[in-house]
Amino acid sequence: MIKNTSRMLGILGASIAMAFSANALAQSPIVVKFSHVVADKTPKGQGALKFKEVAEKLLPGKVEVQVFANSQLFGDAKEMEALLLGDVQMIAPSLSKFDRYTKKLQLFDLPFLFDDMAAVDRFQQSDQGKALLNSMTDRGLKGLAYWHNGLKQLSTNRDKLTRPEDVKGLKFRIQASDVLEAQFRQLGANPQKLAFSEVYQALQTGVVDGQENTWSNIYSQKFHEVQKTIANTNHGVIDYMVVTNAKWWDGLPDDVRQGLEQAMAEATKYANDEAAKLNERDRQLIVDANKAKVQTLTKEDVAAWRAAMEPVWKKFEDGIGADLIEAAQKANS
Ligand code: LMR
């Protein structure tokens, strides 16, 4: 009798515990891990924080967004894999880092393709630009938005940096992009693919002599403290695609997916409005810091860089598609 009662109590206890945990499960928020490699005070860092703020406001108790900046969770080498494995739900790699998934996005790395960020924006918002957001769904990656950073500048540990011949024989850190590799080879320099988190040390120890990046990345990573000259080349763009795991995204409850879509739209607007301001602020902070010299270039200097780099286009035209290159060029007018 006592035995039976205690067995029944045991069964009762177990079912109460199960009911409680099922309840807790039903109520526990969906966790969205957003991992990226830059500092909080950059366009992408600000965009990710804004996305968290808006998503949690629109979906209270339903969603918790955890932002991991500065490669603290996953760096360049691992973040794409982590997304596909479901270890994170959102990342925003630069458009240069999708080589393995599609050749189409190589478009954005073609040197001197866009005259300014307004042209980049016009192209991204065009039908062809928007279509690229879905160019990797067969590989499990869904593009949710483009986020701006800005135009790239070139820096080295040398005093002279006005013309292409000044970088001959120098070693440059590049992002994992075949176009960028070809661009530096075209200049007679030696490119080396390195993760973003490794760049400062590589510059400091002389593993590489130079790099290319936006003002906000240069300032927030202190590259200007370990470089002698930064030339205002504006020779290319660093922008991002916010991507998610397509299967995870499609499996979300409709209201959550819609809320996240809205949060992404608001964060995108915010990040893209901030990008130009942050880059201009950081350009000025670099000038004020007076560590690296900021080299302004004449029209003739810029024309020389353009002429030296442009032959790269031909090499990648087939993979990208001549029609896409043409559409991007149209955005300049
Ligand atoms: C880089 O690797 O230089 C950039 O792509 C980093 C970033 O995400 O802005």
mmCIF file of C-alpha atoms and ligand atoms in Angstrom:
data_model
loop_
_atom_site.group_PDB
_atom_site.id
_atom_site.type_symbol
_atom_site.label_atom_id
_atom_site.label_comp_id
_atom_site.label_asym_id
_atom_site.label_seq_id
_atom_site.Cartn_x
_atom_site.Cartn_y
_atom_site.Cartn_z
ATOM 1 C CA MET A 1 0.000 0.000 0.000
ATOM 2 C CA ILE A 2 2.735 2.418 1.075
ATOM 3 C CA LYS A 3 4.808 1.226 -1.860
ATOM 4 C CA ASN A 4 1.925 1.863 -4.273
ATOM 5 C CA THR A 5 1.187 5.318 -2.889
ATOM 6 C CA SER A 6 4.788 6.406 -3.147
ATOM 7 C CA ARG A 7 4.993 5.080 -6.710
ATOM 8 C CA MET A 8 1.865 7.047 -7.593
ATOM 9 C CA LEU A 9 3.285 10.146 -5.964
ATOM 10 C CA GLY A 10 6.450 9.647 -7.962
ATOM 11 C CA ILE A 11 4.507 9.433 -11.241
ATOM 12 C CA LEU A 12 2.449 12.473 -10.264
ATOM 13 C CA GLY A 13 5.599 14.437 -9.421
ATOM 14 C CA ALA A 14 7.198 13.546 -12.750
ATOM 15 C CA SER A 15 4.132 14.609 -14.737
ATOM 16 C CA ILE A 16 3.892 17.907 -12.837
ATOM 17 C CA ALA A 17 7.572 18.542 -13.595
ATOM 18 C CA MET A 18 6.991 17.729 -17.269
ATOM 19 C CA ALA A 19 4.001 20.055 -17.432
ATOM 20 C CA PHE A 20 6.067 22.826 -15.867
ATOM 21 C CA SER A 21 8.954 22.444 -18.258
ATOM 22 C CA ALA A 22 6.611 22.275 -21.278
ATOM 23 C CA ASN A 23 5.078 25.497 -20.054
ATOM 24 C CA ALA A 24 8.476 27.079 -19.567
ATOM 25 C CA LEU A 25 9.442 25.972 -23.048
ATOM 26 C CA ALA A 26 6.300 27.492 -24.533
ATOM 27 C CA GLN A 27 7.101 30.768 -22.810
ATOM 28 C CA SER A 28 10.861 30.920 -23.199
ATOM 29 C CA PRO A 29 11.874 33.418 -25.861
ATOM 30 C CA ILE A 30 13.434 32.411 -29.155
ATOM 31 C CA VAL A 31 17.107 33.291 -28.851
ATOM 32 C CA VAL A 32 18.636 35.035 -31.862
ATOM 33 C CA LYS A 33 22.420 35.094 -31.656
ATOM 34 C CA PHE A 34 23.862 37.837 -33.870
ATOM 35 C CA SER A 35 27.601 37.491 -34.246
ATOM 36 C CA HIS A 36 29.960 39.931 -35.966
ATOM 37 C CA VAL A 37 33.622 40.869 -36.099
ATOM 38 C CA VAL A 38 33.741 44.669 -35.640
ATOM 39 C CA ALA A 39 33.465 47.044 -32.675
ATOM 40 C CA ASP A 40 30.139 48.293 -31.287
ATOM 41 C CA LYS A 41 30.933 51.878 -32.322
ATOM 42 C CA THR A 42 30.943 51.133 -36.042
ATOM 43 C CA PRO A 43 28.085 51.128 -38.564
ATOM 44 C CA LYS A 44 27.607 47.346 -38.314
ATOM 45 C CA GLY A 45 28.013 47.346 -34.532
ATOM 46 C CA GLN A 46 25.361 50.043 -34.223
ATOM 47 C CA GLY A 47 23.043 48.256 -36.644
ATOM 48 C CA ALA A 48 23.202 45.016 -34.665
ATOM 49 C CA LEU A 49 22.401 46.820 -31.390
ATOM 50 C CA LYS A 50 19.507 48.679 -33.014
ATOM 51 C CA PHE A 51 18.145 45.391 -34.362
ATOM 52 C CA LYS A 52 18.198 43.946 -30.828
ATOM 53 C CA GLU A 53 16.444 47.005 -29.411
ATOM 54 C CA VAL A 54 13.650 47.062 -31.994
ATOM 55 C CA ALA A 55 13.134 43.277 -32.181
ATOM 56 C CA GLU A 56 12.771 42.957 -28.405
ATOM 57 C CA LYS A 57 10.388 45.913 -28.332
ATOM 58 C CA LEU A 58 8.216 44.509 -31.124
ATOM 59 C CA LEU A 59 8.256 40.939 -29.796
ATOM 60 C CA PRO A 60 8.347 41.262 -26.005
ATOM 61 C CA GLY A 61 8.984 37.939 -24.293
ATOM 62 C CA LYS A 62 8.988 36.152 -27.643
ATOM 63 C CA VAL A 63 12.474 36.964 -28.827
ATOM 64 C CA GLU A 64 15.802 37.608 -27.161
ATOM 65 C CA VAL A 65 18.570 38.952 -29.390
ATOM 66 C CA GLN A 66 22.109 38.386 -28.172
ATOM 67 C CA VAL A 67 24.744 40.454 -29.956
ATOM 68 C CA PHE A 68 28.365 39.247 -29.950
ATOM 69 C CA ALA A 69 30.777 41.875 -31.315
ATOM 70 C CA ASN A 70 34.525 41.843 -32.036
ATOM 71 C CA SER A 71 34.782 38.187 -33.163
ATOM 72 C CA GLN A 72 34.205 37.191 -29.520
ATOM 73 C CA LEU A 73 31.917 34.308 -30.474
ATOM 74 C CA PHE A 74 33.018 33.488 -34.022
ATOM 75 C CA GLY A 75 35.577 35.187 -36.253
ATOM 76 C CA ASP A 76 35.704 35.380 -40.046
ATOM 77 C CA ALA A 77 36.853 31.819 -40.496
ATOM 78 C CA LYS A 78 34.035 30.212 -38.552
ATOM 79 C CA GLU A 79 30.960 32.443 -38.616
ATOM 80 C CA MET A 80 29.475 31.189 -41.891
ATOM 81 C CA GLU A 81 29.816 27.570 -40.822
ATOM 82 C CA ALA A 82 28.369 28.407 -37.401
ATOM 83 C CA LEU A 83 25.331 29.960 -39.083
ATOM 84 C CA LEU A 84 24.744 26.902 -41.230
ATOM 85 C CA LEU A 85 25.128 24.626 -38.198
ATOM 86 C CA GLY A 86 22.628 26.692 -36.218
ATOM 87 C CA ASP A 87 25.148 27.889 -33.608
ATOM 88 C CA VAL A 88 24.233 31.495 -34.475
ATOM 89 C CA GLN A 89 21.176 32.825 -36.279
ATOM 90 C CA MET A 90 22.447 36.046 -37.860
ATOM 91 C CA ILE A 91 25.759 37.325 -39.135
ATOM 92 C CA ALA A 92 26.671 40.244 -41.385
ATOM 93 C CA PRO A 93 29.897 39.489 -43.244
ATOM 94 C CA SER A 94 31.308 42.026 -45.639
ATOM 95 C CA LEU A 95 30.260 41.374 -49.225
ATOM 96 C CA SER A 96 33.857 40.353 -49.910
ATOM 97 C CA LYS A 97 33.545 37.226 -47.799
ATOM 98 C CA PHE A 98 30.952 35.224 -49.768
ATOM 99 C CA ASP A 99 33.352 33.916 -52.439
ATOM 100 C CA ARG A 100 32.700 30.297 -51.478
ATOM 101 C CA TYR A 101 28.920 30.668 -51.756
ATOM 102 C CA THR A 102 28.409 32.789 -54.863
ATOM 103 C CA LYS A 103 30.554 34.492 -57.474
ATOM 104 C CA LYS A 104 27.921 37.168 -58.068
ATOM 105 C CA LEU A 105 28.793 39.187 -54.971
ATOM 106 C CA GLN A 106 32.367 39.547 -56.228
ATOM 107 C CA LEU A 107 30.828 42.471 -58.066
ATOM 108 C CA PHE A 108 31.154 44.659 -54.990
ATOM 109 C CA ASP A 109 34.930 44.104 -54.822
ATOM 110 C CA LEU A 110 35.672 45.385 -58.315
ATOM 111 C CA PRO A 111 37.957 48.389 -57.744
ATOM 112 C CA PHE A 112 36.498 51.824 -58.535
ATOM 113 C CA LEU A 113 33.150 50.340 -59.587
ATOM 114 C CA PHE A 114 31.040 52.827 -57.623
ATOM 115 C CA ASP A 115 31.621 56.589 -57.599
ATOM 116 C CA ASP A 116 30.250 57.034 -54.077
ATOM 117 C CA MET A 117 28.037 55.438 -51.418
ATOM 118 C CA ALA A 118 24.879 56.889 -52.970
ATOM 119 C CA ALA A 119 25.600 54.811 -56.080
ATOM 120 C CA VAL A 120 26.194 51.706 -53.950
ATOM 121 C CA ASP A 121 22.842 52.317 -52.296
ATOM 122 C CA ARG A 122 21.029 52.853 -55.598
ATOM 123 C CA PHE A 123 22.371 49.593 -56.949
ATOM 124 C CA GLN A 124 21.523 47.609 -53.793
ATOM 125 C CA GLN A 125 17.950 48.900 -53.905
ATOM 126 C CA SER A 126 17.525 48.129 -57.625
ATOM 127 C CA ASP A 127 15.818 44.912 -58.760
ATOM 128 C CA GLN A 128 19.171 43.339 -59.630
ATOM 129 C CA GLY A 129 20.634 44.372 -56.279
ATOM 130 C CA LYS A 130 17.711 42.999 -54.312
ATOM 131 C CA ALA A 131 17.764 39.736 -56.255
ATOM 132 C CA LEU A 132 21.283 39.106 -54.973
ATOM 133 C CA LEU A 133 19.899 38.792 -51.450
ATOM 134 C CA ASN A 134 18.462 35.466 -52.597
ATOM 135 C CA SER A 135 21.480 34.305 -54.559
ATOM 136 C CA MET A 136 22.623 31.868 -51.849
ATOM 137 C CA THR A 137 19.376 30.285 -50.663
ATOM 138 C CA ASP A 138 20.352 27.018 -52.376
ATOM 139 C CA ARG A 139 23.369 27.010 -50.042
ATOM 140 C CA GLY A 140 21.187 27.577 -46.982
ATOM 141 C CA LEU A 141 21.895 31.320 -46.637
ATOM 142 C CA LYS A 142 19.137 33.891 -46.835
ATOM 143 C CA GLY A 143 20.028 37.558 -47.247
ATOM 144 C CA LEU A 144 17.870 39.867 -45.150
ATOM 145 C CA ALA A 145 19.397 43.272 -45.897
ATOM 146 C CA TYR A 146 22.390 45.237 -47.083
ATOM 147 C CA TRP A 147 24.131 47.386 -44.504
ATOM 148 C CA HIS A 148 26.578 50.112 -45.411
ATOM 149 C CA ASN A 149 29.995 50.708 -44.037
ATOM 150 C CA GLY A 150 31.792 52.895 -46.557
ATOM 151 C CA LEU A 151 34.578 53.398 -49.048
ATOM 152 C CA LYS A 152 38.001 51.849 -48.523
ATOM 153 C CA GLN A 153 41.255 53.667 -47.920
ATOM 154 C CA LEU A 154 44.730 52.235 -48.381
ATOM 155 C CA SER A 155 47.352 52.317 -45.632
ATOM 156 C CA THR A 156 50.984 51.254 -45.307
ATOM 157 C CA ASN A 157 53.966 51.483 -42.990
ATOM 158 C CA ARG A 158 55.780 53.721 -45.530
ATOM 159 C CA ASP A 159 56.010 57.511 -45.772
ATOM 160 C CA LYS A 160 55.130 57.748 -49.425
ATOM 161 C CA LEU A 161 51.739 56.569 -50.617
ATOM 162 C CA THR A 162 50.450 58.621 -53.505
ATOM 163 C CA ARG A 163 50.876 56.455 -56.590
ATOM 164 C CA PRO A 164 50.526 52.728 -57.402
ATOM 165 C CA GLU A 165 54.312 52.300 -57.682
ATOM 166 C CA ASP A 166 54.567 53.111 -53.955
ATOM 167 C CA VAL A 167 53.054 49.731 -53.017
ATOM 168 C CA LYS A 168 55.140 47.532 -55.328
ATOM 169 C CA GLY A 169 56.569 44.591 -53.411
ATOM 170 C CA LEU A 170 54.687 45.421 -50.191
ATOM 171 C CA LYS A 171 52.653 42.830 -48.286
ATOM 172 C CA PHE A 172 48.980 43.624 -47.779
ATOM 173 C CA ARG A 173 46.364 42.033 -45.600
ATOM 174 C CA ILE A 174 43.199 41.340 -47.550
ATOM 175 C CA GLN A 175 39.799 39.903 -46.741
ATOM 176 C CA ALA A 176 39.117 36.385 -48.042
ATOM 177 C CA SER A 177 38.319 37.523 -51.582
ATOM 178 C CA ASP A 178 39.828 36.431 -54.878
ATOM 179 C CA VAL A 179 39.066 39.814 -56.457
ATOM 180 C CA LEU A 180 41.038 41.622 -53.779
ATOM 181 C CA GLU A 181 43.863 39.170 -54.223
ATOM 182 C CA ALA A 182 43.938 39.939 -57.944
ATOM 183 C CA GLN A 183 43.715 43.676 -57.245
ATOM 184 C CA PHE A 184 46.908 43.675 -55.157
ATOM 185 C CA ARG A 185 48.736 41.349 -57.551
ATOM 186 C CA GLN A 186 47.825 43.770 -60.310
ATOM 187 C CA LEU A 187 49.644 46.455 -58.311
ATOM 188 C CA GLY A 188 52.733 44.261 -57.968
ATOM 189 C CA ALA A 189 52.093 43.807 -54.229
ATOM 190 C CA ASN A 190 51.759 40.611 -52.168
ATOM 191 C CA PRO A 191 48.272 40.029 -50.752
ATOM 192 C CA GLN A 192 47.648 37.794 -47.769
ATOM 193 C CA LYS A 193 44.181 36.668 -46.658
ATOM 194 C CA LEU A 194 43.791 37.174 -42.916
ATOM 195 C CA ALA A 195 40.845 37.245 -40.535
ATOM 196 C CA PHE A 196 39.851 40.718 -39.360
ATOM 197 C CA SER A 197 40.736 39.910 -35.741
ATOM 198 C CA GLU A 198 44.349 39.239 -36.764
ATOM 199 C CA VAL A 199 45.006 42.436 -38.702
ATOM 200 C CA TYR A 200 46.218 44.734 -35.923
ATOM 201 C CA GLN A 201 48.873 42.300 -34.789
ATOM 202 C CA ALA A 202 49.932 41.508 -38.336
ATOM 203 C CA LEU A 203 50.463 45.229 -38.971
ATOM 204 C CA GLN A 204 52.186 45.793 -35.654
ATOM 205 C CA THR A 205 54.661 42.955 -36.072
ATOM 206 C CA GLY A 206 55.318 43.628 -39.747
ATOM 207 C CA VAL A 207 53.812 40.340 -40.968
ATOM 208 C CA VAL A 208 52.144 42.673 -43.470
ATOM 209 C CA ASP A 209 53.039 46.238 -44.463
ATOM 210 C CA GLY A 210 49.580 47.544 -45.196
ATOM 211 C CA GLN A 211 45.873 47.000 -45.519
ATOM 212 C CA GLU A 212 42.713 48.520 -46.978
ATOM 213 C CA ASN A 213 39.661 49.438 -44.940
ATOM 214 C CA THR A 214 37.082 52.060 -44.065
ATOM 215 C CA TRP A 215 37.799 54.948 -41.694
ATOM 216 C CA SER A 216 35.544 53.415 -39.025
ATOM 217 C CA ASN A 217 37.330 50.069 -39.097
ATOM 218 C CA ILE A 218 40.765 51.711 -39.167
ATOM 219 C CA TYR A 219 39.945 53.894 -36.178
ATOM 220 C CA SER A 220 38.100 51.348 -34.040
ATOM 221 C CA GLN A 221 40.866 48.758 -34.551
ATOM 222 C CA LYS A 222 43.630 51.351 -34.058
ATOM 223 C CA PHE A 223 45.284 50.476 -37.377
ATOM 224 C CA HIS A 224 46.318 54.128 -37.666
ATOM 225 C CA GLU A 225 48.577 53.621 -34.655
ATOM 226 C CA VAL A 226 50.590 50.940 -36.451
ATOM 227 C CA GLN A 227 50.645 52.464 -39.941
ATOM 228 C CA LYS A 228 52.559 55.496 -41.257
ATOM 229 C CA THR A 229 50.346 56.695 -44.087
ATOM 230 C CA ILE A 230 46.695 56.371 -45.023
ATOM 231 C CA ALA A 231 45.872 57.454 -48.569
ATOM 232 C CA ASN A 232 42.374 58.753 -49.227
ATOM 233 C CA THR A 233 41.852 56.493 -52.248
ATOM 234 C CA ASN A 234 38.142 55.569 -51.964
ATOM 235 C CA HIS A 235 39.044 52.727 -54.318
ATOM 236 C CA GLY A 236 36.379 50.251 -53.286
ATOM 237 C CA VAL A 237 33.565 49.552 -50.886
ATOM 238 C CA ILE A 238 33.060 47.594 -47.681
ATOM 239 C CA ASP A 239 29.380 46.862 -47.214
ATOM 240 C CA TYR A 240 27.570 43.950 -45.625
ATOM 241 C CA MET A 241 24.857 41.443 -46.219
ATOM 242 C CA VAL A 242 22.950 40.454 -43.110
ATOM 243 C CA VAL A 243 22.336 36.740 -43.593
ATOM 244 C CA THR A 244 20.404 34.134 -41.700
ATOM 245 C CA ASN A 245 20.019 30.387 -41.844
ATOM 246 C CA ALA A 246 17.255 29.923 -44.447
ATOM 247 C CA LYS A 247 15.810 26.809 -42.788
ATOM 248 C CA TRP A 248 15.688 28.419 -39.349
ATOM 249 C CA TRP A 249 14.091 31.554 -40.787
ATOM 250 C CA ASP A 250 11.411 29.615 -42.678
ATOM 251 C CA GLY A 251 10.614 27.601 -39.557
ATOM 252 C CA LEU A 252 9.871 30.655 -37.375
ATOM 253 C CA PRO A 253 6.268 31.336 -36.299
ATOM 254 C CA ASP A 254 4.764 33.857 -38.741
ATOM 255 C CA ASP A 255 4.355 36.653 -36.189
ATOM 256 C CA VAL A 256 7.977 36.313 -35.068
ATOM 257 C CA ARG A 257 9.298 36.332 -38.623
ATOM 258 C CA GLN A 258 7.242 39.407 -39.451
ATOM 259 C CA GLY A 259 8.419 41.181 -36.305
ATOM 260 C CA LEU A 260 12.040 40.368 -37.109
ATOM 261 C CA GLU A 261 11.545 41.603 -40.666
ATOM 262 C CA GLN A 262 10.259 44.908 -39.371
ATOM 263 C CA ALA A 263 13.088 45.177 -36.849
ATOM 264 C CA MET A 264 15.568 44.485 -39.653
ATOM 265 C CA ALA A 265 14.028 47.219 -41.817
ATOM 266 C CA GLU A 266 14.316 49.750 -38.975
ATOM 267 C CA ALA A 267 17.846 48.681 -38.056
ATOM 268 C CA THR A 268 18.880 48.870 -41.712
ATOM 269 C CA LYS A 269 17.646 52.413 -42.061
ATOM 270 C CA TYR A 270 19.355 53.404 -38.832
ATOM 271 C CA ALA A 271 22.689 51.723 -39.655
ATOM 272 C CA ASN A 272 22.744 53.122 -43.173
ATOM 273 C CA ASP A 273 22.017 56.651 -41.962
ATOM 274 C CA GLU A 274 24.746 56.361 -39.333
ATOM 275 C CA ALA A 275 27.411 54.874 -41.595
ATOM 276 C CA ALA A 276 28.495 58.049 -43.347
ATOM 277 C CA LYS A 277 28.487 60.031 -40.084
ATOM 278 C CA LEU A 278 30.571 57.425 -38.237
ATOM 279 C CA ASN A 279 33.123 57.200 -41.024
ATOM 280 C CA GLU A 280 33.454 60.967 -41.227
ATOM 281 C CA ARG A 281 33.793 61.204 -37.439
ATOM 282 C CA ASP A 282 36.485 58.509 -37.428
ATOM 283 C CA ARG A 283 38.367 60.087 -40.342
ATOM 284 C CA GLN A 284 38.580 63.270 -38.296
ATOM 285 C CA LEU A 285 39.611 61.371 -35.145
ATOM 286 C CA ILE A 286 42.428 59.723 -37.110
ATOM 287 C CA VAL A 287 43.603 63.113 -38.383
ATOM 288 C CA ASP A 288 43.437 64.528 -34.840
ATOM 289 C CA ALA A 289 45.305 61.556 -33.345
ATOM 290 C CA ASN A 290 48.207 62.515 -35.600
ATOM 291 C CA LYS A 291 49.732 59.034 -35.575
ATOM 292 C CA ALA A 292 49.434 58.106 -39.249
ATOM 293 C CA LYS A 293 49.587 60.821 -41.882
ATOM 294 C CA VAL A 294 46.375 61.121 -43.887
ATOM 295 C CA GLN A 295 47.419 61.580 -47.491
ATOM 296 C CA THR A 296 44.968 63.405 -49.708
ATOM 297 C CA LEU A 297 45.300 62.601 -53.375
ATOM 298 C CA THR A 298 45.016 64.712 -56.490
ATOM 299 C CA LYS A 299 42.663 63.803 -59.315
ATOM 300 C CA GLU A 300 45.684 62.603 -61.288
ATOM 301 C CA ASP A 301 46.811 60.362 -58.419
ATOM 302 C CA VAL A 302 43.353 58.773 -58.197
ATOM 303 C CA ALA A 303 43.297 58.289 -61.965
ATOM 304 C CA ALA A 304 46.619 56.461 -61.714
ATOM 305 C CA TRP A 305 45.250 54.064 -59.043
ATOM 306 C CA ARG A 306 42.174 53.477 -61.129
ATOM 307 C CA ALA A 307 44.172 52.692 -64.255
ATOM 308 C CA ALA A 308 46.419 50.333 -62.313
ATOM 309 C CA MET A 309 43.577 48.399 -60.704
ATOM 310 C CA GLU A 310 40.896 48.289 -63.373
ATOM 311 C CA PRO A 311 42.333 45.424 -65.457
ATOM 312 C CA VAL A 312 41.062 43.175 -62.656
ATOM 313 C CA TRP A 313 37.482 43.615 -63.886
ATOM 314 C CA LYS A 314 38.019 41.518 -67.028
ATOM 315 C CA LYS A 315 39.177 38.511 -65.025
ATOM 316 C CA PHE A 316 35.990 38.287 -63.003
ATOM 317 C CA GLU A 317 33.475 39.413 -65.588
ATOM 318 C CA ASP A 318 32.351 35.892 -66.580
ATOM 319 C CA GLY A 319 31.748 34.739 -63.015
ATOM 320 C CA ILE A 320 29.885 37.883 -62.001
ATOM 321 C CA GLY A 321 28.028 38.429 -65.269
ATOM 322 C CA ALA A 322 28.544 41.382 -67.629
ATOM 323 C CA ASP A 323 24.869 42.365 -67.191
ATOM 324 C CA LEU A 324 25.292 42.768 -63.447
ATOM 325 C CA ILE A 325 28.426 44.880 -63.861
ATOM 326 C CA GLU A 326 26.567 47.069 -66.314
ATOM 327 C CA ALA A 327 23.622 47.477 -63.927
ATOM 328 C CA ALA A 328 25.997 48.510 -61.150
ATOM 329 C CA GLN A 329 27.705 51.062 -63.395
ATOM 330 C CA LYS A 330 24.335 52.552 -64.275
ATOM 331 C CA ALA A 331 23.819 53.347 -60.604
ATOM 332 C CA ASN A 332 26.666 55.869 -60.876
ATOM 333 C CA SER A 333 24.676 58.295 -62.968
HETATM 334 C C1 LMR B 1 37.462 43.259 -42.833
HETATM 335 O O1 LMR B 1 37.669 42.048 -42.678
HETATM 336 O O2 LMR B 1 38.353 44.079 -43.029
HETATM 337 C C2 LMR B 1 36.051 43.771 -42.767
HETATM 338 O O3 LMR B 1 35.247 42.951 -43.545
HETATM 339 C C3 LMR B 1 35.562 43.757 -41.365
HETATM 340 C C4 LMR B 1 34.131 44.179 -41.293
HETATM 341 O O4 LMR B 1 33.295 43.328 -41.015
HETATM 342 O O5 LMR B 1 33.883 45.371 -41.502
#
